[in-house]
Amino acid sequence: MYSQAHYLDAVRRGLAERGQLSTDAFAASAGDIVEFTVLTVRPNEVNALFDIATPTLVREVTRFAIRHRKRAEIQQVFDQAEAADVDIDAGKIAAQRAIHELTASDAATVAEAIADALHVDARRTATREYHATVTDDRNAVLICDAAHFVTADPDRLLDGQFTVLGKVIKPLTPSTPILANNKLLRRFQPEAVADLLGTFGADEAAAEYFDLSFDTEITNAITVMPIAIYI
């Protein structure tokens, strides 16, 4: 019995024999079948954040942030009352805390819904986007179906070079925003994304332990839907 790899190789050889396989990917047009070697492959950095910022995590972080702020407000009231030597009615404090808890729950629900919508927009469950370095000044954006990965974890990539056989979706473009393939998020301009992500780098203490820089666009890149990625 022949394997899928055998049939893919047969397709590749057939395309090459018919002159339908281009090895100059950066001169190709949309719809062309190309084959090229990439030096490095890395996940789209911003979309990779969605793996960590799950709707559940966003919900609980939002809930905690509001609870923390409201708790500080109640503590301030206690401190002011103590300074003025005034007794505070425990029932009123309990009622106020209940209102704050409802506020936190409402905000957490909305935040979770927004995060879930962003995950759907990024299509995290069905596809994965990778950025590949082809030469010093040429790159490729690879749009992959997660179901077709041989490894169980599609983000755990092997080091070294890979050969990509695929169909060109978009020919060589001077600048490709990292959110270009999202339905809604692509409306954000690279400058806006850079400003947003730049706020993370404002904390110099955190920057000492964590690389807070993100690429907001891929320069001189083609966009390819791979048929196969192999060594």
mmCIF file of C-alpha atoms in Angstrom:
data_model
loop_
_atom_site.group_PDB
_atom_site.id
_atom_site.type_symbol
_atom_site.label_atom_id
_atom_site.label_comp_id
_atom_site.label_asym_id
_atom_site.label_seq_id
_atom_site.Cartn_x
_atom_site.Cartn_y
_atom_site.Cartn_z
ATOM 1 C CA MET A 1 0.000 0.000 0.000
ATOM 2 C CA TYR A 2 1.351 3.422 -0.938
ATOM 3 C CA SER A 3 1.558 6.244 1.574
ATOM 4 C CA GLN A 4 0.342 9.813 1.224
ATOM 5 C CA ALA A 5 3.977 10.897 0.857
ATOM 6 C CA HIS A 6 4.324 8.610 -2.177
ATOM 7 C CA TYR A 7 1.327 10.176 -3.915
ATOM 8 C CA LEU A 8 2.509 13.696 -3.096
ATOM 9 C CA ASP A 9 5.874 12.879 -4.644
ATOM 10 C CA ALA A 10 4.099 11.528 -7.724
ATOM 11 C CA VAL A 11 2.117 14.754 -8.027
ATOM 12 C CA ARG A 12 5.306 16.801 -7.671
ATOM 13 C CA ARG A 13 7.095 14.803 -10.373
ATOM 14 C CA GLY A 14 4.091 15.080 -12.685
ATOM 15 C CA LEU A 15 3.956 18.865 -12.270
ATOM 16 C CA ALA A 16 7.695 19.134 -12.934
ATOM 17 C CA GLU A 17 7.477 16.983 -16.070
ATOM 18 C CA ARG A 18 4.694 19.182 -17.452
ATOM 19 C CA GLY A 19 6.595 22.388 -16.700
ATOM 20 C CA GLN A 20 3.936 23.452 -14.210
ATOM 21 C CA LEU A 21 6.244 23.635 -11.180
ATOM 22 C CA SER A 22 8.140 26.881 -10.718
ATOM 23 C CA THR A 23 11.311 27.038 -8.647
ATOM 24 C CA ASP A 24 11.379 30.869 -8.749
ATOM 25 C CA ALA A 25 8.632 31.483 -6.224
ATOM 26 C CA PHE A 26 9.181 35.226 -6.073
ATOM 27 C CA ALA A 27 8.544 35.670 -9.794
ATOM 28 C CA ALA A 28 5.374 33.565 -9.664
ATOM 29 C CA SER A 29 1.822 34.837 -10.011
ATOM 30 C CA ALA A 30 -1.216 33.993 -7.894
ATOM 31 C CA GLY A 31 -2.342 30.456 -8.694
ATOM 32 C CA ASP A 32 1.114 29.160 -9.687
ATOM 33 C CA ILE A 33 2.486 25.990 -8.092
ATOM 34 C CA VAL A 34 5.961 26.627 -6.668
ATOM 35 C CA GLU A 35 8.678 24.795 -4.787
ATOM 36 C CA PHE A 36 11.303 26.533 -2.668
ATOM 37 C CA THR A 37 13.523 26.040 0.375
ATOM 38 C CA VAL A 38 13.039 28.001 3.590
ATOM 39 C CA LEU A 39 15.803 28.620 6.111
ATOM 40 C CA THR A 40 13.665 29.203 9.199
ATOM 41 C CA VAL A 41 9.981 28.871 10.064
ATOM 42 C CA ARG A 42 8.230 30.564 12.976
ATOM 43 C CA PRO A 43 4.576 30.981 13.976
ATOM 44 C CA ASN A 44 2.830 34.294 13.445
ATOM 45 C CA GLU A 45 3.800 35.949 16.737
ATOM 46 C CA VAL A 46 0.638 37.932 17.392
ATOM 47 C CA ASN A 47 -1.709 35.096 16.500
ATOM 48 C CA ALA A 48 0.426 32.833 18.699
ATOM 49 C CA LEU A 49 -0.637 35.003 21.638
ATOM 50 C CA PHE A 50 -4.140 33.596 21.194
ATOM 51 C CA ASP A 51 -2.801 30.216 22.309
ATOM 52 C CA ILE A 52 -2.137 31.762 25.718
ATOM 53 C CA ALA A 53 -4.877 34.389 25.865
ATOM 54 C CA THR A 54 -7.744 31.911 25.797
ATOM 55 C CA PRO A 55 -11.289 33.196 26.380
ATOM 56 C CA THR A 56 -11.250 31.561 29.813
ATOM 57 C CA LEU A 57 -8.020 33.310 30.813
ATOM 58 C CA VAL A 58 -9.272 36.661 29.511
ATOM 59 C CA ARG A 59 -12.489 36.215 31.477
ATOM 60 C CA GLU A 60 -10.728 35.484 34.773
ATOM 61 C CA VAL A 61 -8.097 38.205 34.345
ATOM 62 C CA THR A 62 -10.866 40.733 33.691
ATOM 63 C CA ARG A 63 -12.782 39.530 36.723
ATOM 64 C CA PHE A 64 -9.668 39.752 38.920
ATOM 65 C CA ALA A 65 -8.757 43.245 37.665
ATOM 66 C CA ILE A 66 -12.188 44.651 38.498
ATOM 67 C CA ARG A 67 -12.347 42.891 41.864
ATOM 68 C CA HIS A 68 -8.899 44.232 42.716
ATOM 69 C CA ARG A 69 -9.882 47.799 41.795
ATOM 70 C CA LYS A 70 -13.184 47.664 43.656
ATOM 71 C CA ARG A 71 -11.519 46.104 46.691
ATOM 72 C CA ALA A 72 -9.117 49.025 46.760
ATOM 73 C CA GLU A 73 -12.069 51.431 46.684
ATOM 74 C CA ILE A 74 -13.692 49.693 49.670
ATOM 75 C CA GLN A 75 -10.388 49.721 51.546
ATOM 76 C CA GLN A 76 -10.114 53.448 50.897
ATOM 77 C CA VAL A 77 -13.547 53.953 52.419
ATOM 78 C CA PHE A 78 -12.487 51.939 55.486
ATOM 79 C CA ASP A 79 -9.319 54.008 55.855
ATOM 80 C CA GLN A 80 -11.227 57.289 55.569
ATOM 81 C CA ALA A 81 -13.817 56.130 58.087
ATOM 82 C CA GLU A 82 -11.122 55.019 60.513
ATOM 83 C CA ALA A 83 -9.340 58.336 60.166
ATOM 84 C CA ALA A 84 -12.598 60.170 60.882
ATOM 85 C CA ASP A 85 -13.437 57.766 63.740
ATOM 86 C CA VAL A 86 -16.711 56.807 62.069
ATOM 87 C CA ASP A 87 -18.312 53.358 62.249
ATOM 88 C CA ILE A 88 -19.272 51.715 58.926
ATOM 89 C CA ASP A 89 -22.439 49.668 58.584
ATOM 90 C CA ALA A 90 -21.394 46.113 57.689
ATOM 91 C CA GLY A 91 -24.617 45.558 55.742
ATOM 92 C CA LYS A 92 -23.887 48.458 53.419
ATOM 93 C CA ILE A 93 -20.373 47.187 52.795
ATOM 94 C CA ALA A 94 -21.722 43.709 51.999
ATOM 95 C CA ALA A 95 -24.270 45.203 49.585
ATOM 96 C CA GLN A 96 -21.562 47.277 47.920
ATOM 97 C CA ARG A 97 -19.366 44.202 47.502
ATOM 98 C CA ALA A 98 -22.270 42.314 45.930
ATOM 99 C CA ILE A 99 -22.730 45.132 43.396
ATOM 100 C CA HIS A 100 -18.998 45.067 42.627
ATOM 101 C CA GLU A 101 -19.141 41.310 42.107
ATOM 102 C CA LEU A 102 -21.972 41.725 39.587
ATOM 103 C CA THR A 103 -19.932 44.394 37.789
ATOM 104 C CA ALA A 104 -16.924 42.062 37.644
ATOM 105 C CA SER A 105 -19.042 39.163 36.371
ATOM 106 C CA ASP A 106 -20.701 41.273 33.668
ATOM 107 C CA ALA A 107 -17.367 42.641 32.447
ATOM 108 C CA ALA A 108 -15.808 39.162 32.520
ATOM 109 C CA THR A 109 -18.639 37.744 30.409
ATOM 110 C CA VAL A 110 -18.258 40.472 27.799
ATOM 111 C CA ALA A 111 -14.469 40.089 27.739
ATOM 112 C CA GLU A 112 -14.794 36.330 27.252
ATOM 113 C CA ALA A 113 -17.235 36.820 24.367
ATOM 114 C CA ILE A 114 -14.898 39.303 22.658
ATOM 115 C CA ALA A 115 -11.900 36.992 23.109
ATOM 116 C CA ASP A 116 -13.899 34.092 21.698
ATOM 117 C CA ALA A 117 -14.868 36.192 18.664
ATOM 118 C CA LEU A 118 -11.227 37.134 18.085
ATOM 119 C CA HIS A 119 -10.252 33.459 18.235
ATOM 120 C CA VAL A 120 -12.871 32.678 15.603
ATOM 121 C CA ASP A 121 -11.604 35.551 13.451
ATOM 122 C CA ALA A 122 -8.049 34.236 13.732
ATOM 123 C CA ARG A 123 -9.298 30.725 12.807
ATOM 124 C CA ARG A 124 -7.013 29.186 15.434
ATOM 125 C CA THR A 125 -8.682 25.772 15.440
ATOM 126 C CA ALA A 126 -8.502 25.055 11.700
ATOM 127 C CA THR A 127 -5.471 26.848 10.299
ATOM 128 C CA ARG A 128 -2.019 27.993 11.364
ATOM 129 C CA GLU A 129 -0.004 30.838 9.892
ATOM 130 C CA TYR A 130 3.788 30.692 9.749
ATOM 131 C CA HIS A 131 6.411 33.156 8.587
ATOM 132 C CA ALA A 132 9.356 31.663 6.720
ATOM 133 C CA THR A 133 12.711 33.185 5.847
ATOM 134 C CA VAL A 134 13.765 32.201 2.327
ATOM 135 C CA THR A 135 16.766 34.512 1.791
ATOM 136 C CA ASP A 136 18.171 37.529 3.603
ATOM 137 C CA ASP A 137 15.610 39.804 1.922
ATOM 138 C CA ARG A 138 12.838 37.413 0.866
ATOM 139 C CA ASN A 139 10.141 35.836 3.029
ATOM 140 C CA ALA A 140 7.020 33.709 2.743
ATOM 141 C CA VAL A 141 3.739 33.592 4.649
ATOM 142 C CA LEU A 142 2.511 29.994 4.896
ATOM 143 C CA ILE A 143 -1.200 29.322 5.541
ATOM 144 C CA CYS A 144 -1.456 25.722 6.781
ATOM 145 C CA ASP A 145 -4.320 23.404 7.698
ATOM 146 C CA ALA A 146 -3.653 22.252 11.248
ATOM 147 C CA ALA A 147 -5.266 18.859 10.596
ATOM 148 C CA HIS A 148 -2.558 17.899 8.105
ATOM 149 C CA PHE A 149 0.435 18.203 10.440
ATOM 150 C CA VAL A 150 2.296 14.980 11.153
ATOM 151 C CA THR A 151 3.314 16.178 14.629
ATOM 152 C CA ALA A 152 0.651 16.374 17.318
ATOM 153 C CA ASP A 153 1.726 19.914 18.206
ATOM 154 C CA PRO A 154 1.796 22.077 15.038
ATOM 155 C CA ASP A 155 3.649 24.854 16.864
ATOM 156 C CA ARG A 156 6.564 22.584 17.829
ATOM 157 C CA LEU A 157 8.615 22.971 14.672
ATOM 158 C CA LEU A 158 11.870 21.205 13.898
ATOM 159 C CA ASP A 159 15.033 23.241 13.418
ATOM 160 C CA GLY A 160 16.725 23.373 10.050
ATOM 161 C CA GLN A 161 15.694 23.896 6.445
ATOM 162 C CA PHE A 162 12.416 22.773 4.878
ATOM 163 C CA THR A 163 11.192 22.477 1.306
ATOM 164 C CA VAL A 164 7.757 23.933 0.579
ATOM 165 C CA LEU A 165 5.557 22.765 -2.286
ATOM 166 C CA GLY A 166 2.493 24.931 -2.582
ATOM 167 C CA LYS A 167 0.156 27.253 -4.426
ATOM 168 C CA VAL A 168 0.816 30.996 -4.477
ATOM 169 C CA ILE A 169 -2.119 32.915 -2.999
ATOM 170 C CA LYS A 170 -0.513 36.344 -3.220
ATOM 171 C CA PRO A 171 2.601 37.183 -5.262
ATOM 172 C CA LEU A 172 5.590 39.129 -3.968
ATOM 173 C CA THR A 173 4.393 42.067 -1.877
ATOM 174 C CA PRO A 174 6.613 44.759 -0.280
ATOM 175 C CA SER A 175 4.678 44.652 3.000
ATOM 176 C CA THR A 176 2.260 42.067 4.409
ATOM 177 C CA PRO A 177 0.645 43.002 7.783
ATOM 178 C CA ILE A 178 0.704 40.145 10.294
ATOM 179 C CA LEU A 179 -3.102 40.372 10.560
ATOM 180 C CA ALA A 180 -3.656 40.427 6.784
ATOM 181 C CA ASN A 181 -5.321 36.996 6.694
ATOM 182 C CA ASN A 182 -7.856 37.711 9.443
ATOM 183 C CA LYS A 183 -11.359 38.758 8.482
ATOM 184 C CA LEU A 184 -11.786 41.583 11.001
ATOM 185 C CA LEU A 185 -8.381 42.190 12.563
ATOM 186 C CA ARG A 186 -6.859 42.923 9.155
ATOM 187 C CA ARG A 187 -8.595 46.310 9.328
ATOM 188 C CA PHE A 188 -5.977 47.384 11.879
ATOM 189 C CA GLN A 189 -3.080 49.171 10.214
ATOM 190 C CA PRO A 190 0.475 47.957 11.048
ATOM 191 C CA GLU A 191 1.140 51.300 12.763
ATOM 192 C CA ALA A 192 -1.829 50.780 15.094
ATOM 193 C CA VAL A 193 -0.676 47.265 15.952
ATOM 194 C CA ALA A 194 2.840 48.578 16.597
ATOM 195 C CA ASP A 195 1.476 51.233 18.970
ATOM 196 C CA LEU A 196 -0.658 48.661 20.788
ATOM 197 C CA LEU A 197 2.159 46.164 21.185
ATOM 198 C CA GLY A 198 4.549 48.956 22.090
ATOM 199 C CA THR A 199 2.670 49.487 25.328
ATOM 200 C CA PHE A 200 3.946 46.110 26.501
ATOM 201 C CA GLY A 201 7.509 47.357 26.141
ATOM 202 C CA ALA A 202 6.928 50.345 28.412
ATOM 203 C CA ASP A 203 7.771 48.276 31.474
ATOM 204 C CA GLU A 204 11.582 48.272 31.447
ATOM 205 C CA ALA A 205 11.778 45.851 34.374
ATOM 206 C CA ALA A 206 9.705 43.257 32.516
ATOM 207 C CA ALA A 207 11.733 43.805 29.345
ATOM 208 C CA GLU A 208 14.840 42.602 31.183
ATOM 209 C CA TYR A 209 13.335 39.126 31.462
ATOM 210 C CA PHE A 210 11.086 38.884 28.404
ATOM 211 C CA ASP A 211 11.522 39.920 24.772
ATOM 212 C CA LEU A 212 8.556 42.225 24.242
ATOM 213 C CA SER A 213 9.241 43.071 20.597
ATOM 214 C CA PHE A 214 6.836 41.922 17.862
ATOM 215 C CA ASP A 215 6.972 42.153 14.088
ATOM 216 C CA THR A 216 3.881 43.968 12.810
ATOM 217 C CA GLU A 217 4.497 43.220 9.133
ATOM 218 C CA ILE A 218 6.438 40.837 6.918
ATOM 219 C CA THR A 219 8.474 42.566 4.223
ATOM 220 C CA ASN A 220 9.129 41.286 0.688
ATOM 221 C CA ALA A 221 6.950 38.211 1.091
ATOM 222 C CA ILE A 222 4.762 35.885 -0.945
ATOM 223 C CA THR A 223 1.721 34.180 0.574
ATOM 224 C CA VAL A 224 1.529 30.447 -0.076
ATOM 225 C CA MET A 225 -0.915 27.658 0.731
ATOM 226 C CA PRO A 226 1.371 24.615 1.132
ATOM 227 C CA ILE A 227 0.588 21.301 -0.485
ATOM 228 C CA ALA A 228 3.454 19.739 1.439
ATOM 229 C CA ILE A 229 6.262 20.859 3.731
ATOM 230 C CA TYR A 230 9.081 18.358 4.043
ATOM 231 C CA ILE A 231 12.783 17.984 4.777
#
